[in-house]
Amino acid sequence: MPLVQVLPNTASTAAPGYTYVVDTGFDPSKAAFNPKDRKRVSHRPGGRRGENELSARQQGVIARRIADLNRDNDPKQVIAIPSNAKSIPAKTQNTRRILAYQRQIKHWLDEEDAMLQQAAQAPTNRPAAGHTLRRQSTFSRGTTMPPTPAEMTPVPTAAPEPTSSSVRLTADSKTEQLLSVDDILPPPLNQAELEALLAAPPLSYAASHAAAPTPDGPPQRRFCDNCGYWGKIKCLKCGARVCGLECKNAHEATRCLKWA
Amino acid sequence: MAPKSKKAPATIADKTLVVDNGAYTTKAGIVVASGEPTYDNCHVFQNCIARSTRDRRTYIASELDSCKDFGGLAFRRPVEKGFIVNWESQKAIWEHELIGSAKGGPRCDPRETNLLLTEKPNCPRELQKNCDEIVFELFEFAAYYRCVGPTMNAHHPSPHSSSTVPQECVLVVDTSYSDTTILPVYSGRLIQSAVRRLTVGGKLLTNYLKELCSLRHYNMMEETYLLNEIKEAVSLVALSEQQFASDLERTWKGRLGDRKPLDPSIVVDYKLPDYEQLIHGYARPHDPEKVRKGRAAVNHPREDILTLGNERFAVPELLFNPGDIGIQEVGLPKAIMESLNALPPMLKAGMLTNIVVVGGNALIPGFMGRLESELRALVPSQYVLGISRAEDPIKHTWLGAACLASQPQLLKEVLVTKAEYDELGSTLVARRFAGER
Ligand SMILES: [Zn+2]
Ligand SMILES: [Zn+2]
């Protein structure tokens, strides 16, 4: 039975974006019992959309659902603050402005992303060049591939220092014993390397998210849209999964077109 | 701990208000210089303003403790995704809980008190600036330090030594309401480039359960408070993916004409509150006969029962398989490895021996066992894995920060006084908190 798998696209938006590729047959219940006996995902990046791929509209539905599940406040709901005689008055213009903001988090994250993008495009417009450049490198993590360990670990500029000045970990005796037995003690930490690591600026919020699963990992598990059991049957109208005829009928009576 | 600043204040107030300001609850308490803070010094309150359409009352934070009818309660939360975005409501809550006469609150006078305030990692800079300006220009705290909350867990006394310096290597996993973050901390300093975040947190789990129950049972979309209570009462994490698959079988109804009995050792009946006789519901093992009788309401009040099967474990499963609802992120164990792989091998080895889990989701039964066994399978055999849940995962970050606040020599290095703020301005103060000189 064909299965669709969701893969991330490379667009750099704060909200997750999605592209979909066709997967060949896969029974999630079998894979769960035999995790090693899984079939490889065959995927076609680009090209015409196959019959099992989700439409842009379906991708949008999934993204909106996740955003809904992750929402903190309902913008339709207005709850006034009860008046309080002892309330501290805002004396400065700054504080009056800040207290008046009714923006949601999305505004601030989008603004931060826009600022980083601007800084990346114009790296020499400020005297605090180091600051801007670091921001640029921060941003690049969000737009390109997940970093390799080599990218994330600054290469020490100084020559390796003698062992006496390198940092030793106070690992407990168990660690030392095991490490020495196996003779695989990691190389000692170089002081310059450590300082560079500790001085690295924060990632942007968008760039801090964990990577998407790799395509060679287990495919996304699919569940019945109605009851949550394994989704073995695909609804031909909308592509959602159901477990059997009974749930298919319930699905068609309730949520079917929601996912179309 | 931030690096030594050039301008440490000469004298500082001996009282520090420590505030771990979460999206769901805020943890706060006064710490005195050279004191020995404990969990008991921590006042926990819901960081929200709630409005009931039934009794037409508005509840500020801990006033919710006296609420008797949580039906259709609407919430206004100043913190979104872990960051303070709405200062109008946050100010009202702080005035009520931290300065005012809230029961159990610290009742502090900001002008005579230092503030140690936590934030989530990767906070937008504009929001940090807003926060600093409100703290000094509106509340006028005597001195202030803003820091990434989970890093404070390095300040707990080390089990291996009696020294007061921060633990050398701690990998903090903070699985809280807004999201789940992974933070390698070296000698009290956060390794920013290796911080990783998962979208899934307690809020998403509650909303997901709300969606599932509304589809399968009753429309409960306006009952966030109730669904959060149900989630806390019934959730469990399957021990492995194999266990997940077999639990899914045990909770399956079977096919038409071939019904399977629901396994009462995993399926529960949750008795819903009516907010008259019963304010808080409770779960009991599934009994179809009892459900039928309760519904019939002969010679007794009607019982409303919510029968929960795979919802119990499929909801928290999102922490380990975010892809189950299409979130394009690896699960928590792989995200921890992603963070560690951004470190030099020596640090990776050190962090692996000291993983500390904090945040409310760590309390879900089965969570720690699943996390540890999946991590063990991912960690190369030459590394030693040491992982533990904080004794009180909700108050632990607060207590770590309180440990820092109780040590005058450490606190002095990181605080910025009101006079310094007036001289430097918010941009330079933000740089100092970021560890830049
Ligand atoms: Zn079904
Ligand atoms: Zn359908």
XYZ file of C-alpha atoms and ligand atoms in Angstrom:
699
model
C 0.000 0.000 0.000
C 1.432 3.390 -0.882
C 2.247 5.739 1.919
C 3.052 9.411 1.993
C 5.922 10.720 3.982
C 6.373 14.313 4.984
C 9.797 15.815 4.398
C 10.909 19.311 5.234
C 11.550 21.696 2.410
C 14.414 24.148 2.484
C 12.382 27.327 2.790
C 13.413 29.448 5.754
C 10.185 30.445 7.392
C 9.439 30.478 11.088
C 6.434 28.237 10.457
C 7.341 24.754 9.281
C 7.001 24.156 5.567
C 6.416 20.811 3.947
C 7.030 18.916 0.793
C 5.680 15.475 0.229
C 7.123 12.493 -1.541
C 5.827 9.071 -2.399
C 6.797 6.144 -0.244
C 6.509 2.534 -1.277
C 4.525 -0.050 0.658
C 4.942 -0.151 4.408
C 2.935 -1.676 7.216
C 3.522 0.413 10.336
C 2.326 -2.291 12.699
C 4.945 -4.712 11.359
C 7.659 -2.100 11.444
C 6.870 -1.306 15.050
C 7.366 -4.928 16.016
C 10.427 -5.415 13.795
C 12.182 -2.087 13.703
C 15.172 -3.498 11.831
C 13.110 -5.083 9.087
C 12.016 -1.883 7.462
C 11.841 -1.106 3.827
C 13.792 1.795 2.496
C 11.947 4.909 1.586
C 12.161 5.692 -2.081
C 11.550 9.306 -2.700
C 11.515 11.646 -5.602
C 12.434 15.202 -4.780
C 10.758 17.426 -7.319
C 8.947 16.269 -10.408
C 5.227 15.913 -10.930
C 3.138 15.279 -7.868
C 2.293 11.586 -7.609
C -1.210 10.382 -6.814
C -0.262 9.715 -3.187
C 1.426 13.023 -2.518
C -0.457 15.588 -0.537
C -1.506 18.791 -2.218
C -0.217 22.184 -1.169
C -3.597 22.666 0.439
C -3.209 19.483 2.498
C 0.279 20.592 3.534
C -1.224 23.872 4.651
C -3.878 22.051 6.664
C -1.224 20.082 8.576
C 0.853 23.194 9.235
C -2.231 25.076 10.465
C -3.231 22.205 12.712
C 0.194 22.144 14.357
C 0.088 25.921 14.773
C -3.368 25.598 16.386
C -2.184 22.880 18.762
C 0.735 25.105 19.722
C -1.183 28.335 20.245
C -0.919 30.075 23.606
C -3.745 32.599 23.467
C -6.961 32.750 21.510
C -6.888 36.116 19.693
C -10.701 36.139 19.608
C -10.831 36.112 23.381
C -10.547 39.450 25.145
C -10.044 39.338 28.896
C -9.786 42.741 30.505
C -7.387 43.337 33.399
C -9.266 44.101 36.623
C -8.527 47.606 37.884
C -6.176 47.863 40.830
C -5.744 51.042 42.883
C -2.171 50.055 43.824
C -1.115 49.493 40.218
C 2.315 51.018 39.516
C 2.017 53.831 36.955
C 4.224 53.788 33.852
C 6.428 56.869 34.211
C 8.613 56.595 31.111
C 7.688 56.620 27.448
C 9.427 53.241 27.012
C 7.282 51.526 29.585
C 4.030 53.109 28.340
C 4.833 51.857 24.835
C 5.704 48.338 26.049
C 2.555 48.047 28.176
C 0.439 48.994 25.154
C 1.758 46.190 22.917
C -0.906 43.571 22.221
C 1.178 41.668 19.656
C 1.496 37.910 19.733
C 4.761 35.979 19.755
C 4.638 35.418 16.003
C 5.155 39.136 15.458
C 8.341 39.185 17.548
C 9.802 36.031 15.997
C 9.081 37.267 12.459
C 10.648 40.620 13.327
C 13.760 38.899 14.711
C 14.069 36.795 11.554
C 13.710 39.857 9.341
C 16.426 41.659 11.325
C 18.803 38.710 11.027
C 18.114 38.460 7.311
C 18.870 42.149 6.905
C 22.074 41.797 8.903
C 23.093 38.831 6.732
C 22.572 40.836 3.565
C 24.457 43.895 4.754
C 27.295 42.607 6.903
C 29.329 45.838 6.969
C 26.749 48.478 7.803
C 27.572 48.767 11.497
C 30.707 49.455 13.484
C 29.895 46.398 15.629
C 30.908 44.210 12.713
C 31.708 41.166 14.814
C 28.223 41.266 16.250
C 26.592 41.418 12.848
C 28.767 38.706 11.391
C 27.924 36.366 14.212
C 24.304 37.065 13.612
C 24.842 36.194 10.004
C 26.367 32.863 10.859
C 23.566 32.271 13.336
C 21.015 32.842 10.663
C 22.682 30.576 8.169
C 21.956 27.612 10.380
C 18.274 28.198 9.881
C 18.431 28.439 6.122
C 20.839 25.682 5.194
C 21.412 22.085 6.121
C 21.684 21.106 9.766
C 25.228 21.818 10.935
C 27.838 19.152 10.957
C 29.824 18.869 14.173
C 32.746 20.521 12.382
C 30.665 23.587 11.584
C 29.326 23.872 15.092
C 32.668 23.523 16.798
C 34.888 26.481 16.107
C 38.302 25.411 14.926
C 40.890 26.672 17.401
C 42.988 29.449 15.935
C 45.909 28.873 18.273
C 48.131 25.816 18.109
C 47.099 23.048 20.493
C 48.206 23.926 23.962
C 50.184 21.568 26.160
C 48.133 19.149 28.203
C 48.838 21.016 31.404
C 46.730 23.970 30.338
C 44.006 21.980 28.630
C 40.765 21.443 30.433
C 40.317 18.163 32.204
C 36.927 16.871 32.997
C 36.243 15.716 36.491
C 34.507 12.637 35.206
C 33.684 10.151 37.903
C 35.913 7.151 38.373
C 33.556 4.936 36.396
C 34.118 7.057 33.318
C 37.862 7.108 33.653
C 38.039 3.402 34.251
C 35.919 2.586 31.256
C 37.650 5.064 29.010
C 41.129 3.878 29.924
C 40.196 0.218 29.544
C 38.943 0.851 26.047
C 41.840 3.198 25.341
C 39.526 5.673 23.626
C 39.983 8.721 25.845
C 38.718 11.651 23.775
C 41.345 14.245 22.918
C 41.745 16.807 25.720
C 39.849 20.024 25.299
C 41.835 22.898 23.898
C 41.417 26.135 25.889
C 40.999 28.316 22.802
C 38.456 25.919 21.380
C 36.511 25.952 24.626
C 36.538 29.745 24.860
C 35.300 30.049 21.269
C 32.516 27.583 22.033
C 31.435 29.451 25.169
C 31.550 32.823 23.404
C 29.352 31.721 20.488
C 26.172 33.833 20.291
C 22.684 32.347 20.708
C 20.955 30.760 17.746
C 17.796 32.413 16.535
C 14.577 30.810 17.774
C 13.883 29.269 14.355
C 17.434 27.913 14.108
C 17.249 26.237 17.523
C 14.733 23.591 16.439
C 15.855 19.973 16.206
C 16.496 18.620 12.728
C 13.895 16.783 10.678
C 14.183 12.990 10.619
C 16.579 11.737 7.948
C 15.009 10.074 4.886
C 16.727 6.759 5.676
C 15.025 6.512 9.073
C 11.692 4.797 9.727
C 8.821 6.322 7.734
C 6.201 8.405 9.497
C 3.714 6.197 11.305
C 0.128 6.656 10.141
C -2.893 6.326 12.382
C -6.630 6.039 11.919
C -8.035 9.561 11.707
C -11.066 8.451 13.694
C -9.984 6.062 16.465
C -6.160 6.284 16.591
C -5.471 2.651 15.714
C -3.066 1.929 12.825
C -4.239 3.686 9.674
C -4.159 0.805 7.230
C -6.644 2.133 4.689
C -6.397 5.376 2.821
C -9.474 7.496 2.216
C -9.616 8.020 -1.542
C -11.369 11.345 -1.168
C -8.903 13.103 1.098
C -5.875 10.889 1.725
C -6.396 10.508 5.489
C -5.914 7.053 7.018
C -8.549 4.911 8.675
C -8.383 1.464 10.284
C -11.398 -0.153 8.648
C -14.859 0.247 7.163
C -16.497 1.367 10.398
C -14.041 4.210 10.978
C -14.102 5.044 7.255
C -17.830 5.763 7.539
C -17.317 7.833 10.675
C -14.472 9.687 9.002
C -16.559 10.514 5.935
C -19.357 11.773 8.153
C -17.077 14.080 10.158
C -13.581 15.149 9.210
C -13.164 13.900 5.639
C -13.276 17.152 3.725
C -11.327 18.950 6.448
C -8.166 17.300 5.182
C -8.952 17.640 1.496
C 27.377 32.149 35.493
C 28.223 35.088 33.247
C 31.826 36.247 33.082
C 33.080 38.717 35.630
C 31.901 42.196 34.829
C 34.279 45.115 35.127
C 31.822 47.157 37.129
C 30.593 45.028 39.968
C 28.456 47.087 42.332
C 30.040 47.954 45.644
C 27.102 46.895 47.770
C 23.988 44.962 46.916
C 20.684 44.437 48.675
C 20.695 41.298 50.805
C 17.282 40.165 49.578
C 16.811 38.703 46.102
C 13.508 37.845 44.491
C 14.078 34.761 42.335
C 11.453 34.359 39.596
C 11.250 31.435 37.181
C 8.527 32.907 34.999
C 6.866 30.147 32.989
C 4.089 30.209 30.429
C 1.967 27.919 32.604
C 3.193 28.479 36.164
C 5.574 30.981 37.695
C 7.875 29.887 40.488
C 8.946 32.712 42.826
C 10.476 33.275 46.229
C 12.728 35.540 48.281
C 16.278 34.385 48.945
C 18.493 36.069 51.532
C 22.269 36.367 51.270
C 24.032 33.258 52.639
C 20.695 31.539 53.251
C 20.005 27.909 52.393
C 16.990 27.942 50.075
C 14.765 24.865 49.728
C 11.792 23.910 47.565
C 9.571 25.131 50.426
C 10.660 28.735 49.824
C 9.119 28.605 46.367
C 5.648 30.034 45.703
C 4.055 28.483 42.590
C 1.132 30.172 40.833
C -0.600 29.924 37.485
C 0.780 32.682 35.272
C -2.525 33.728 33.779
C -5.656 35.775 34.120
C -8.777 33.642 33.761
C -12.328 34.657 33.040
C -15.376 32.552 33.769
C -18.455 33.044 31.618
C -20.479 31.178 34.254
C -19.815 33.124 37.460
C -18.641 36.191 35.470
C -15.573 36.488 37.660
C -12.019 37.301 36.641
C -9.307 35.355 38.454
C -5.723 36.609 38.700
C -3.109 33.846 39.031
C -3.372 32.175 42.481
C -6.976 33.354 42.865
C -7.739 30.318 40.701
C -7.094 28.210 43.816
C -10.472 29.400 45.102
C -12.294 28.775 41.816
C -15.002 26.116 42.088
C -16.256 26.033 38.516
C -13.667 25.529 35.793
C -16.266 25.008 33.064
C -15.602 27.077 29.966
C -12.850 29.049 31.709
C -10.954 31.303 29.282
C -7.291 32.163 29.846
C -5.060 35.097 29.055
C -1.390 34.185 29.318
C 1.340 36.863 29.207
C 3.983 34.318 28.180
C 3.897 32.776 24.706
C 6.326 30.057 23.585
C 8.106 30.676 26.874
C 8.735 34.418 26.331
C 6.965 37.343 28.039
C 5.064 39.060 25.220
C 2.248 40.830 27.041
C 3.486 43.154 29.753
C 0.045 44.572 30.503
C -1.106 41.226 31.903
C 2.305 40.170 33.256
C 2.498 43.403 35.245
C -0.958 42.812 36.742
C 0.011 39.266 37.737
C 3.366 40.290 39.251
C 1.733 43.143 41.159
C -0.797 40.685 42.546
C 1.538 37.768 43.319
C 4.999 39.240 43.977
C 4.293 42.668 45.431
C 0.689 42.444 46.610
C -0.850 40.363 49.337
C -1.406 37.065 47.477
C -1.498 34.125 49.904
C 1.983 32.607 50.159
C 3.462 35.329 47.943
C 6.779 37.063 48.753
C 5.238 40.604 49.122
C 8.457 42.314 48.162
C 9.347 45.978 47.772
C 11.187 46.098 44.411
C 13.294 49.167 45.339
C 14.908 47.246 48.178
C 15.160 43.917 46.374
C 17.340 42.373 43.667
C 15.549 40.479 40.905
C 16.896 37.268 39.404
C 14.618 36.495 36.452
C 14.801 33.467 34.161
C 13.965 33.314 30.466
C 13.833 30.554 27.841
C 16.831 30.138 25.502
C 16.816 31.873 22.079
C 14.651 34.784 23.208
C 14.154 37.511 20.573
C 16.327 40.504 21.507
C 13.507 43.018 21.344
C 11.595 41.057 23.977
C 14.692 40.964 26.204
C 14.996 44.722 25.867
C 11.320 45.243 26.728
C 11.771 43.075 29.802
C 14.854 44.945 31.048
C 13.142 48.307 30.569
C 10.056 47.216 32.504
C 12.144 45.765 35.350
C 14.174 48.960 35.855
C 11.920 51.766 34.610
C 8.577 50.510 35.889
C 9.231 48.192 38.853
C 12.547 49.920 39.709
C 14.217 46.860 41.214
C 17.434 47.697 43.096
C 19.494 45.366 40.896
C 18.721 42.679 38.339
C 20.055 39.633 36.517
C 18.275 38.014 33.580
C 19.485 34.542 32.621
C 18.509 31.393 30.722
C 16.490 29.452 33.309
C 17.605 25.827 32.790
C 21.297 26.825 33.082
C 20.595 27.598 36.749
C 20.487 23.849 37.374
C 24.299 23.901 37.324
C 24.200 25.765 40.646
C 22.754 22.941 42.693
C 25.352 21.588 45.090
C 27.193 18.863 43.182
C 26.678 15.331 44.489
C 30.429 14.779 43.968
C 31.855 17.749 45.815
C 31.010 20.254 48.495
C 32.341 23.278 46.601
C 30.165 26.248 45.722
C 31.369 26.596 42.132
C 28.886 25.502 39.460
C 29.017 21.901 38.286
C 31.422 21.518 35.357
C 29.245 19.584 32.900
C 25.451 19.430 33.042
C 23.173 18.631 30.146
C 19.781 20.051 31.086
C 16.671 18.679 29.394
C 13.755 21.013 30.147
C 10.460 19.489 29.045
C 7.914 22.074 30.042
C 4.637 23.656 29.001
C 5.837 25.690 26.016
C 8.284 23.248 24.466
C 11.210 20.969 25.258
C 14.744 22.373 25.207
C 18.164 20.750 25.513
C 20.968 22.846 26.994
C 24.616 21.836 27.506
C 26.021 23.901 30.370
C 29.762 24.113 31.057
C 30.818 25.578 34.413
C 27.510 27.394 34.598
C 27.823 28.824 31.080
C 25.451 27.825 28.301
C 26.941 26.483 25.071
C 24.526 28.401 22.865
C 25.420 26.802 19.535
C 24.407 23.356 20.848
C 20.991 24.352 22.252
C 18.189 22.354 20.619
C 14.436 22.687 20.864
C 11.453 20.444 20.239
C 8.073 21.996 19.447
C 6.324 19.492 21.721
C 5.597 20.624 25.277
C 2.779 20.245 27.797
C 0.576 22.814 26.059
C 0.657 20.944 22.761
C -0.083 17.652 24.541
C -3.123 19.136 26.316
C -4.428 20.677 23.098
C -3.902 17.398 21.225
C -5.837 15.458 23.879
C -8.576 18.108 23.694
C -8.779 17.643 19.931
C -8.916 13.817 20.171
C -11.567 13.766 22.902
C -13.678 16.327 21.048
C -13.574 14.202 17.908
C -14.241 10.884 19.602
C -16.467 11.726 22.582
C -17.830 15.158 23.536
C -17.055 18.631 22.229
C -14.517 19.814 24.787
C -12.762 22.489 22.755
C -13.538 25.170 25.383
C -12.493 22.979 28.331
C -8.732 23.543 28.412
C -8.531 23.458 32.195
C -10.370 20.139 32.412
C -8.347 18.523 29.626
C -5.144 19.548 31.356
C -6.371 17.852 34.544
C -7.343 14.734 32.585
C -3.947 14.677 30.878
C -2.142 14.862 34.211
C -4.345 12.101 35.652
C -4.188 9.517 32.876
C -1.095 10.047 30.676
C 1.618 7.426 30.451
C 4.561 6.899 28.138
C 4.912 3.473 26.510
C 8.222 1.866 27.518
C 9.276 1.268 23.902
C 7.912 1.418 20.360
C 7.106 -2.306 20.684
C 5.176 -1.604 23.879
C 3.382 1.231 22.079
C 2.309 -1.176 19.334
C 1.032 -3.787 21.778
C -0.774 -1.127 23.857
C -2.456 -0.006 20.640
C -3.766 -3.577 20.209
C -4.960 -3.738 23.825
C -6.980 -0.551 23.385
C -8.466 -1.366 19.972
C -12.203 -1.971 19.730
C -11.839 -4.607 16.975
C -13.941 -4.813 13.834
C -17.697 -4.680 13.326
C -19.005 -8.164 14.090
C -15.674 -9.060 15.728
C -15.540 -6.799 18.789
C -12.661 -7.092 21.215
C -13.214 -6.350 24.903
C -11.278 -3.243 26.012
C -8.480 -4.179 28.412
C -9.371 -2.587 31.794
C -5.721 -2.749 32.857
C -5.028 0.090 30.406
C -8.397 1.586 29.412
C -9.784 3.980 32.039
C -13.109 5.676 32.670
C -12.637 9.296 33.682
C -15.534 10.607 35.726
C -16.128 14.164 34.527
C -16.780 16.891 37.105
C -20.221 18.517 37.206
C -18.816 21.502 39.184
C -21.605 21.046 41.720
C -20.999 17.767 43.544
C -17.624 17.120 41.955
C -15.053 19.871 41.230
C -12.190 17.626 40.137
C -12.769 14.443 38.136
C -10.921 11.166 38.561
C -10.024 8.031 36.617
C -10.940 4.414 37.411
C -10.475 1.154 35.459
C -12.853 0.764 32.536
C -16.123 -1.016 33.346
C -18.679 -0.991 30.487
C -21.508 -2.070 32.789
C -20.863 0.786 35.214
C -20.671 3.275 32.330
C -24.057 2.073 31.027
C -25.700 2.305 34.468
C -24.228 5.735 35.139
C -25.624 7.020 31.880
C -29.075 5.545 32.583
C -29.280 7.579 35.819
C -31.894 5.457 37.549
C -32.186 6.249 41.298
C -28.951 8.283 41.216
C -27.547 11.368 39.509
C -26.330 10.874 35.962
C -22.629 10.064 35.589
C -20.725 11.519 32.654
C -17.826 9.246 31.774
C -15.009 9.806 29.319
C -13.495 6.462 28.350
C -9.826 6.819 27.432
C -7.789 4.157 25.669
C -4.980 4.904 23.226
C -5.267 8.627 24.085
C -3.465 7.806 27.344
C -0.171 6.951 25.638
C -0.548 8.240 22.041
C -0.555 11.854 23.331
C 2.749 11.885 25.298
C 4.218 9.681 22.541
C 4.605 12.945 20.587
C 7.652 13.739 22.738
C 9.335 10.672 21.233
C 7.661 10.677 17.798
C 6.670 14.237 16.821
C 6.182 12.885 13.282
C 3.018 11.096 14.444
C 1.116 14.342 13.811
C 3.419 15.614 11.054
C 5.847 17.754 13.105
C 9.115 17.613 11.190
C 11.471 17.059 14.111
C 13.264 14.023 15.496
C 12.129 12.714 18.887
C 13.676 13.797 22.192
C 16.439 11.116 22.423
C 17.733 11.933 18.927
C 17.480 15.660 19.617
C 19.657 15.165 22.712
C 22.236 13.371 20.544
C 22.035 16.197 17.987
C 22.913 18.678 20.722
C 25.773 16.516 22.050
C 27.188 15.951 18.576
C 27.693 19.709 18.281
C 30.266 19.476 21.115
C 33.907 18.344 21.137
C 34.173 14.646 22.170
C 35.568 15.458 25.611
C 32.603 17.666 26.474
C 30.169 15.187 24.966
C 31.568 12.497 27.283
C 31.243 14.794 30.297
C 27.695 15.898 29.465
C 26.541 12.304 28.956
C 27.479 11.399 32.529
C 25.299 14.183 33.979
C 21.946 14.617 32.200
C 19.350 16.286 34.421
C 15.696 16.321 33.384
C 13.433 19.135 34.621
C 9.949 20.352 33.652
C 6.451 19.008 34.243
C 6.383 16.422 31.428
C 9.150 14.520 33.233
C 6.437 13.512 35.745
C 4.487 11.458 33.196
C 4.802 7.799 34.276
C 7.146 5.906 31.945
C 8.790 9.060 30.557
C 12.176 8.612 32.226
C 12.375 4.882 31.478
C 11.638 5.379 27.781
C 14.073 8.290 27.514
C 16.874 6.399 29.232
C 16.473 3.184 27.226
C 16.239 4.988 23.872
C 19.262 7.135 24.770
C 21.246 4.059 25.773
C 20.594 2.578 22.335
C 21.904 5.771 20.675
C 24.985 6.400 22.823
C 28.158 4.615 21.628
C 29.172 1.926 24.092
C 32.407 3.640 25.204
C 30.442 6.503 26.798
C 28.980 6.340 30.288
C 25.370 7.496 30.476
C 24.108 9.130 33.658
C 20.581 10.518 33.544
C 18.263 11.527 36.357
C 15.053 13.404 36.964
C 15.207 16.310 39.376
C 13.583 15.577 42.727
C 10.948 18.234 42.002
C 11.123 18.844 38.228
C 8.845 21.898 38.437
C 10.723 23.789 41.172
C 14.254 22.569 40.403
C 15.261 25.405 38.073
C 13.972 27.903 40.637
C 15.993 26.222 43.392
C 19.148 26.255 41.238
C 18.671 29.981 40.683
C 18.001 30.401 44.407
C 21.334 28.663 45.149
C 23.095 31.247 42.973
C 21.161 34.093 44.613
C 22.146 32.886 48.078
C 25.871 33.305 47.322
C 26.690 37.032 47.560
C 30.096 36.753 45.855
C 28.607 35.022 42.776
C 25.503 37.188 42.701
C 27.509 40.416 42.849
C 29.338 39.468 39.654
C 26.201 39.092 37.590
C 23.841 41.757 38.942
C 23.344 45.082 37.212
C 22.194 47.872 39.548
C 19.534 50.446 38.781
C 22.228 53.163 38.791
C 24.282 51.214 36.245
C 21.203 50.769 34.059
C 20.464 54.494 34.189
C 24.047 55.133 33.104
C 24.489 52.368 30.499
C 21.018 52.015 28.967
C 19.197 48.866 27.979
C 21.375 47.903 24.988
C 24.604 47.689 27.005
C 22.849 45.954 29.873
C 21.499 43.310 27.467
C 25.042 42.743 26.194
C 26.317 42.226 29.700
C 23.638 39.629 30.414
C 24.614 37.910 27.163
C 28.176 37.588 28.472
C 29.622 40.151 26.048
C 32.101 42.676 27.354
Zn -10.287 3.463 13.373
Zn -11.462 11.369 3.758
